[in-house]
Amino acid sequence: MPDPRHAGVLLRRFHDDDAAMAMELSTDPYVPTIGTLPLRASREEALAWVERQRQHHVRGTGFSFSIAEARTDRSVGQIGFWTRELGQGRAQAGYGVVASARGQRFAASALLALLEFAWTIPELHRVELYIEPWNLASVRSADYAGFHREGLLRSHQEIAGERRDMLLYAAVRDRSE
């Protein structure tokens, strides 16, 4: 299958060169609290993270894509698609965009490309996003990509040692497909 694309964004496999993007992403104090990328990652730590992203599909836990500008192939972030609940027709998505590329709809376009890829999986009927209520940029990206807010999950997840509320957003396969 060709790499998913939407509006100038390409979702592709990670390359070692994407370690530079990972290093920039790791300077965001929030990102390391929700994943395996260390705060202010060294080049070696960033390369190890890139390798972990490549292994998700191999391990059967999902797919992790580099979000790249289609025109230049420059990586501006990461988007993941986690399939632990595929047997129930569900998957979860998560994403992060480097500070220098925010505000340009990379996350929203990546979500749209991811959905196009997701709907090629016959048993999948629902893709979920969990977003902290303060993260208005992520809420806008979800809205733009056609996800619908379904509710507030109180004290849903522990992040950085603290229970956090999460907004639940979902995209559901068109029943006519």
PDB file of C-alpha atoms in Angstrom:
ATOM      1  CA  MET A   1       0.000   0.000   0.000  1.00  0.00           C
ATOM      2  CA  PRO A   2       1.344   3.476  -0.786  1.00  0.00           C
ATOM      3  CA  ASP A   3       2.168   5.792   2.101  1.00  0.00           C
ATOM      4  CA  PRO A   4      -0.963   7.613   3.329  1.00  0.00           C
ATOM      5  CA  ARG A   5      -1.163  11.271   2.233  1.00  0.00           C
ATOM      6  CA  HIS A   6      -3.405  14.250   2.751  1.00  0.00           C
ATOM      7  CA  ALA A   7      -3.024  17.960   1.885  1.00  0.00           C
ATOM      8  CA  GLY A   8       0.758  18.058   1.639  1.00  0.00           C
ATOM      9  CA  VAL A   9       1.366  15.579   4.469  1.00  0.00           C
ATOM     10  CA  LEU A  10       2.890  12.156   3.991  1.00  0.00           C
ATOM     11  CA  LEU A  11       2.813   9.409   6.621  1.00  0.00           C
ATOM     12  CA  ARG A  12       5.870   7.221   6.150  1.00  0.00           C
ATOM     13  CA  ARG A  13       8.183   4.799   7.887  1.00  0.00           C
ATOM     14  CA  PHE A  14      10.758   6.349  10.177  1.00  0.00           C
ATOM     15  CA  HIS A  15      14.293   7.002   8.900  1.00  0.00           C
ATOM     16  CA  ASP A  16      17.363   7.501  11.074  1.00  0.00           C
ATOM     17  CA  ASP A  17      17.389  11.142   9.909  1.00  0.00           C
ATOM     18  CA  ASP A  18      14.124  11.598  11.836  1.00  0.00           C
ATOM     19  CA  ALA A  19      16.160  11.585  15.053  1.00  0.00           C
ATOM     20  CA  ALA A  20      16.507  15.371  14.606  1.00  0.00           C
ATOM     21  CA  MET A  21      12.711  15.700  14.720  1.00  0.00           C
ATOM     22  CA  ALA A  22      12.598  13.434  17.795  1.00  0.00           C
ATOM     23  CA  MET A  23      15.210  15.573  19.530  1.00  0.00           C
ATOM     24  CA  GLU A  24      13.128  18.717  18.904  1.00  0.00           C
ATOM     25  CA  LEU A  25       9.910  16.964  19.959  1.00  0.00           C
ATOM     26  CA  SER A  26      11.606  15.895  23.200  1.00  0.00           C
ATOM     27  CA  THR A  27      12.085  19.547  24.210  1.00  0.00           C
ATOM     28  CA  ASP A  28       8.319  19.853  24.731  1.00  0.00           C
ATOM     29  CA  PRO A  29       7.921  19.167  28.465  1.00  0.00           C
ATOM     30  CA  TYR A  30       4.567  17.382  27.932  1.00  0.00           C
ATOM     31  CA  VAL A  31       5.634  14.872  25.248  1.00  0.00           C
ATOM     32  CA  PRO A  32       7.932  12.757  27.461  1.00  0.00           C
ATOM     33  CA  THR A  33       5.140  12.374  30.047  1.00  0.00           C
ATOM     34  CA  ILE A  34       2.896  10.491  27.582  1.00  0.00           C
ATOM     35  CA  GLY A  35       5.337   8.244  25.745  1.00  0.00           C
ATOM     36  CA  THR A  36       8.809   6.761  25.625  1.00  0.00           C
ATOM     37  CA  LEU A  37      10.712   9.741  24.236  1.00  0.00           C
ATOM     38  CA  PRO A  38      12.953  11.097  27.020  1.00  0.00           C
ATOM     39  CA  LEU A  39      12.930  14.790  27.904  1.00  0.00           C
ATOM     40  CA  ARG A  40      15.679  16.603  25.952  1.00  0.00           C
ATOM     41  CA  ALA A  41      16.750  13.369  24.245  1.00  0.00           C
ATOM     42  CA  SER A  42      20.337  12.952  23.084  1.00  0.00           C
ATOM     43  CA  ARG A  43      20.946  11.825  19.502  1.00  0.00           C
ATOM     44  CA  GLU A  44      21.420   8.241  20.747  1.00  0.00           C
ATOM     45  CA  GLU A  45      18.173   8.355  22.755  1.00  0.00           C
ATOM     46  CA  ALA A  46      16.343   9.840  19.768  1.00  0.00           C
ATOM     47  CA  LEU A  47      17.682   7.090  17.475  1.00  0.00           C
ATOM     48  CA  ALA A  48      16.563   4.445  19.990  1.00  0.00           C
ATOM     49  CA  TRP A  49      13.087   6.044  20.016  1.00  0.00           C
ATOM     50  CA  VAL A  50      13.006   6.044  16.197  1.00  0.00           C
ATOM     51  CA  GLU A  51      13.844   2.322  16.256  1.00  0.00           C
ATOM     52  CA  ARG A  52      11.034   1.663  18.759  1.00  0.00           C
ATOM     53  CA  GLN A  53       8.635   3.406  16.371  1.00  0.00           C
ATOM     54  CA  ARG A  54       9.725   1.082  13.557  1.00  0.00           C
ATOM     55  CA  GLN A  55       9.103  -1.966  15.757  1.00  0.00           C
ATOM     56  CA  HIS A  56       5.422  -1.341  16.606  1.00  0.00           C
ATOM     57  CA  HIS A  57       4.167  -3.057  13.464  1.00  0.00           C
ATOM     58  CA  VAL A  58       6.676  -5.901  13.838  1.00  0.00           C
ATOM     59  CA  ARG A  59       5.465  -6.513  17.424  1.00  0.00           C
ATOM     60  CA  GLY A  60       1.820  -6.293  16.365  1.00  0.00           C
ATOM     61  CA  THR A  61       0.980  -3.347  18.629  1.00  0.00           C
ATOM     62  CA  GLY A  62       0.058  -0.952  15.837  1.00  0.00           C
ATOM     63  CA  PHE A  63       1.636   1.449  13.405  1.00  0.00           C
ATOM     64  CA  SER A  64       3.809   4.468  14.012  1.00  0.00           C
ATOM     65  CA  PHE A  65       4.388   6.906  11.180  1.00  0.00           C
ATOM     66  CA  SER A  66       6.635   9.881  10.726  1.00  0.00           C
ATOM     67  CA  ILE A  67       4.554  12.911   9.736  1.00  0.00           C
ATOM     68  CA  ALA A  68       6.495  14.385   6.827  1.00  0.00           C
ATOM     69  CA  GLU A  69       5.990  17.342   4.544  1.00  0.00           C
ATOM     70  CA  ALA A  70       5.177  15.629   1.255  1.00  0.00           C
ATOM     71  CA  ARG A  71       7.106  18.213  -0.782  1.00  0.00           C
ATOM     72  CA  THR A  72      10.383  18.027   1.165  1.00  0.00           C
ATOM     73  CA  ASP A  73      10.092  14.718   3.122  1.00  0.00           C
ATOM     74  CA  ARG A  74      11.115  16.660   6.268  1.00  0.00           C
ATOM     75  CA  SER A  75       9.716  14.982   9.379  1.00  0.00           C
ATOM     76  CA  VAL A  76       7.621  17.321  11.531  1.00  0.00           C
ATOM     77  CA  GLY A  77       6.165  14.822  13.978  1.00  0.00           C
ATOM     78  CA  GLN A  78       4.843  11.379  14.757  1.00  0.00           C
ATOM     79  CA  ILE A  79       1.424   9.773  14.603  1.00  0.00           C
ATOM     80  CA  GLY A  80       0.586   6.391  16.041  1.00  0.00           C
ATOM     81  CA  PHE A  81      -2.259   4.002  15.473  1.00  0.00           C
ATOM     82  CA  TRP A  82      -2.587   1.409  18.258  1.00  0.00           C
ATOM     83  CA  THR A  83      -4.465  -1.810  17.555  1.00  0.00           C
ATOM     84  CA  ARG A  84      -4.648  -3.601  20.937  1.00  0.00           C
ATOM     85  CA  GLU A  85      -8.467  -3.543  20.732  1.00  0.00           C
ATOM     86  CA  LEU A  86      -8.769  -4.400  17.041  1.00  0.00           C
ATOM     87  CA  GLY A  87     -10.669  -7.576  17.959  1.00  0.00           C
ATOM     88  CA  GLN A  88     -13.432  -5.290  19.270  1.00  0.00           C
ATOM     89  CA  GLY A  89     -13.288  -3.123  16.141  1.00  0.00           C
ATOM     90  CA  ARG A  90     -11.449  -0.272  17.894  1.00  0.00           C
ATOM     91  CA  ALA A  91      -8.062   1.436  17.650  1.00  0.00           C
ATOM     92  CA  GLN A  92      -6.549   4.494  19.309  1.00  0.00           C
ATOM     93  CA  ALA A  93      -4.498   7.222  17.702  1.00  0.00           C
ATOM     94  CA  GLY A  94      -2.038   9.716  19.125  1.00  0.00           C
ATOM     95  CA  TYR A  95       0.245  12.319  17.617  1.00  0.00           C
ATOM     96  CA  GLY A  96       2.799  14.988  18.284  1.00  0.00           C
ATOM     97  CA  VAL A  97       4.141  17.784  16.100  1.00  0.00           C
ATOM     98  CA  VAL A  98       7.375  19.688  16.750  1.00  0.00           C
ATOM     99  CA  ALA A  99       6.958  23.253  18.025  1.00  0.00           C
ATOM    100  CA  SER A 100       8.533  24.748  14.878  1.00  0.00           C
ATOM    101  CA  ALA A 101       5.798  23.181  12.697  1.00  0.00           C
ATOM    102  CA  ARG A 102       2.718  23.801  14.846  1.00  0.00           C
ATOM    103  CA  GLY A 103      -0.163  25.918  13.617  1.00  0.00           C
ATOM    104  CA  GLN A 104       0.132  24.668  10.021  1.00  0.00           C
ATOM    105  CA  ARG A 105      -2.484  21.870  10.193  1.00  0.00           C
ATOM    106  CA  PHE A 106       0.092  19.069  10.080  1.00  0.00           C
ATOM    107  CA  ALA A 107      -1.680  17.168  12.877  1.00  0.00           C
ATOM    108  CA  ALA A 108      -5.128  17.528  11.305  1.00  0.00           C
ATOM    109  CA  SER A 109      -3.860  16.466   7.870  1.00  0.00           C
ATOM    110  CA  ALA A 110      -1.989  13.552   9.443  1.00  0.00           C
ATOM    111  CA  LEU A 111      -5.200  12.453  11.186  1.00  0.00           C
ATOM    112  CA  LEU A 112      -7.074  12.546   7.879  1.00  0.00           C
ATOM    113  CA  ALA A 113      -4.343  10.501   6.184  1.00  0.00           C
ATOM    114  CA  LEU A 114      -4.355   8.070   9.109  1.00  0.00           C
ATOM    115  CA  LEU A 115      -8.120   7.585   8.841  1.00  0.00           C
ATOM    116  CA  GLU A 116      -7.821   6.814   5.143  1.00  0.00           C
ATOM    117  CA  PHE A 117      -5.275   4.126   6.058  1.00  0.00           C
ATOM    118  CA  ALA A 118      -7.354   2.899   9.019  1.00  0.00           C
ATOM    119  CA  TRP A 119     -10.474   2.281   6.968  1.00  0.00           C
ATOM    120  CA  THR A 120      -8.531  -0.181   4.784  1.00  0.00           C
ATOM    121  CA  ILE A 121      -8.575  -2.557   7.778  1.00  0.00           C
ATOM    122  CA  PRO A 122     -11.878  -4.450   7.397  1.00  0.00           C
ATOM    123  CA  GLU A 123     -12.429  -5.271  11.070  1.00  0.00           C
ATOM    124  CA  LEU A 124     -11.896  -1.681  12.226  1.00  0.00           C
ATOM    125  CA  HIS A 125     -14.993   0.394  12.905  1.00  0.00           C
ATOM    126  CA  ARG A 126     -13.836   3.088  15.331  1.00  0.00           C
ATOM    127  CA  VAL A 127     -10.701   5.193  15.913  1.00  0.00           C
ATOM    128  CA  GLU A 128     -10.448   6.965  19.259  1.00  0.00           C
ATOM    129  CA  LEU A 129      -8.437   9.939  20.497  1.00  0.00           C
ATOM    130  CA  TYR A 130      -7.898  10.850  24.140  1.00  0.00           C
ATOM    131  CA  ILE A 131      -7.142  14.558  24.599  1.00  0.00           C
ATOM    132  CA  GLU A 132      -6.570  16.517  27.773  1.00  0.00           C
ATOM    133  CA  PRO A 133      -9.148  19.344  28.001  1.00  0.00           C
ATOM    134  CA  TRP A 134      -6.479  22.075  28.132  1.00  0.00           C
ATOM    135  CA  ASN A 135      -5.006  20.970  24.768  1.00  0.00           C
ATOM    136  CA  LEU A 136      -7.071  23.236  22.522  1.00  0.00           C
ATOM    137  CA  ALA A 137      -4.752  22.800  19.522  1.00  0.00           C
ATOM    138  CA  SER A 138      -5.311  19.047  19.620  1.00  0.00           C
ATOM    139  CA  VAL A 139      -9.068  19.565  20.009  1.00  0.00           C
ATOM    140  CA  ARG A 140      -9.026  21.784  16.884  1.00  0.00           C
ATOM    141  CA  SER A 141      -7.048  19.129  14.968  1.00  0.00           C
ATOM    142  CA  ALA A 142      -9.533  16.419  15.963  1.00  0.00           C
ATOM    143  CA  ASP A 143     -12.493  18.618  14.985  1.00  0.00           C
ATOM    144  CA  TYR A 144     -10.906  19.520  11.638  1.00  0.00           C
ATOM    145  CA  ALA A 145     -10.262  15.836  10.863  1.00  0.00           C
ATOM    146  CA  GLY A 146     -13.919  14.971  11.483  1.00  0.00           C
ATOM    147  CA  PHE A 147     -13.612  13.320  14.889  1.00  0.00           C
ATOM    148  CA  HIS A 148     -16.597  13.869  17.168  1.00  0.00           C
ATOM    149  CA  ARG A 149     -16.400  14.662  20.854  1.00  0.00           C
ATOM    150  CA  GLU A 150     -18.189  11.953  22.785  1.00  0.00           C
ATOM    151  CA  GLY A 151     -17.564  13.047  26.343  1.00  0.00           C
ATOM    152  CA  LEU A 152     -15.294  13.740  29.273  1.00  0.00           C
ATOM    153  CA  LEU A 153     -13.652  10.790  31.011  1.00  0.00           C
ATOM    154  CA  ARG A 154     -12.956  11.979  34.545  1.00  0.00           C
ATOM    155  CA  SER A 155      -9.689  10.856  36.162  1.00  0.00           C
ATOM    156  CA  HIS A 156      -9.166   8.575  33.169  1.00  0.00           C
ATOM    157  CA  GLN A 157      -5.401   8.331  32.890  1.00  0.00           C
ATOM    158  CA  GLU A 158      -2.296   8.818  34.982  1.00  0.00           C
ATOM    159  CA  ILE A 159       0.219  11.208  33.420  1.00  0.00           C
ATOM    160  CA  ALA A 160       3.357  12.314  35.241  1.00  0.00           C
ATOM    161  CA  GLY A 161       2.078  10.780  38.472  1.00  0.00           C
ATOM    162  CA  GLU A 162      -1.270  12.594  38.407  1.00  0.00           C
ATOM    163  CA  ARG A 163      -4.759  11.392  37.425  1.00  0.00           C
ATOM    164  CA  ARG A 164      -5.996  13.422  34.444  1.00  0.00           C
ATOM    165  CA  ASP A 165      -9.346  13.973  32.788  1.00  0.00           C
ATOM    166  CA  MET A 166      -9.508  13.134  29.086  1.00  0.00           C
ATOM    167  CA  LEU A 167     -11.853  14.172  26.329  1.00  0.00           C
ATOM    168  CA  LEU A 168     -12.909  11.210  24.218  1.00  0.00           C
ATOM    169  CA  TYR A 169     -13.077  11.888  20.489  1.00  0.00           C
ATOM    170  CA  ALA A 170     -13.918   9.244  17.891  1.00  0.00           C
ATOM    171  CA  ALA A 171     -14.224   8.723  14.175  1.00  0.00           C
ATOM    172  CA  VAL A 172     -16.570   5.937  13.162  1.00  0.00           C
ATOM    173  CA  ARG A 173     -16.583   4.075   9.859  1.00  0.00           C
ATOM    174  CA  ASP A 174     -19.444   5.063   7.579  1.00  0.00           C
ATOM    175  CA  ARG A 175     -21.941   2.203   7.917  1.00  0.00           C
ATOM    176  CA  SER A 176     -22.505   2.198   4.160  1.00  0.00           C
ATOM    177  CA  GLU A 177     -18.904   1.008   3.566  1.00  0.00           C
TER     178      GLU A 177
END
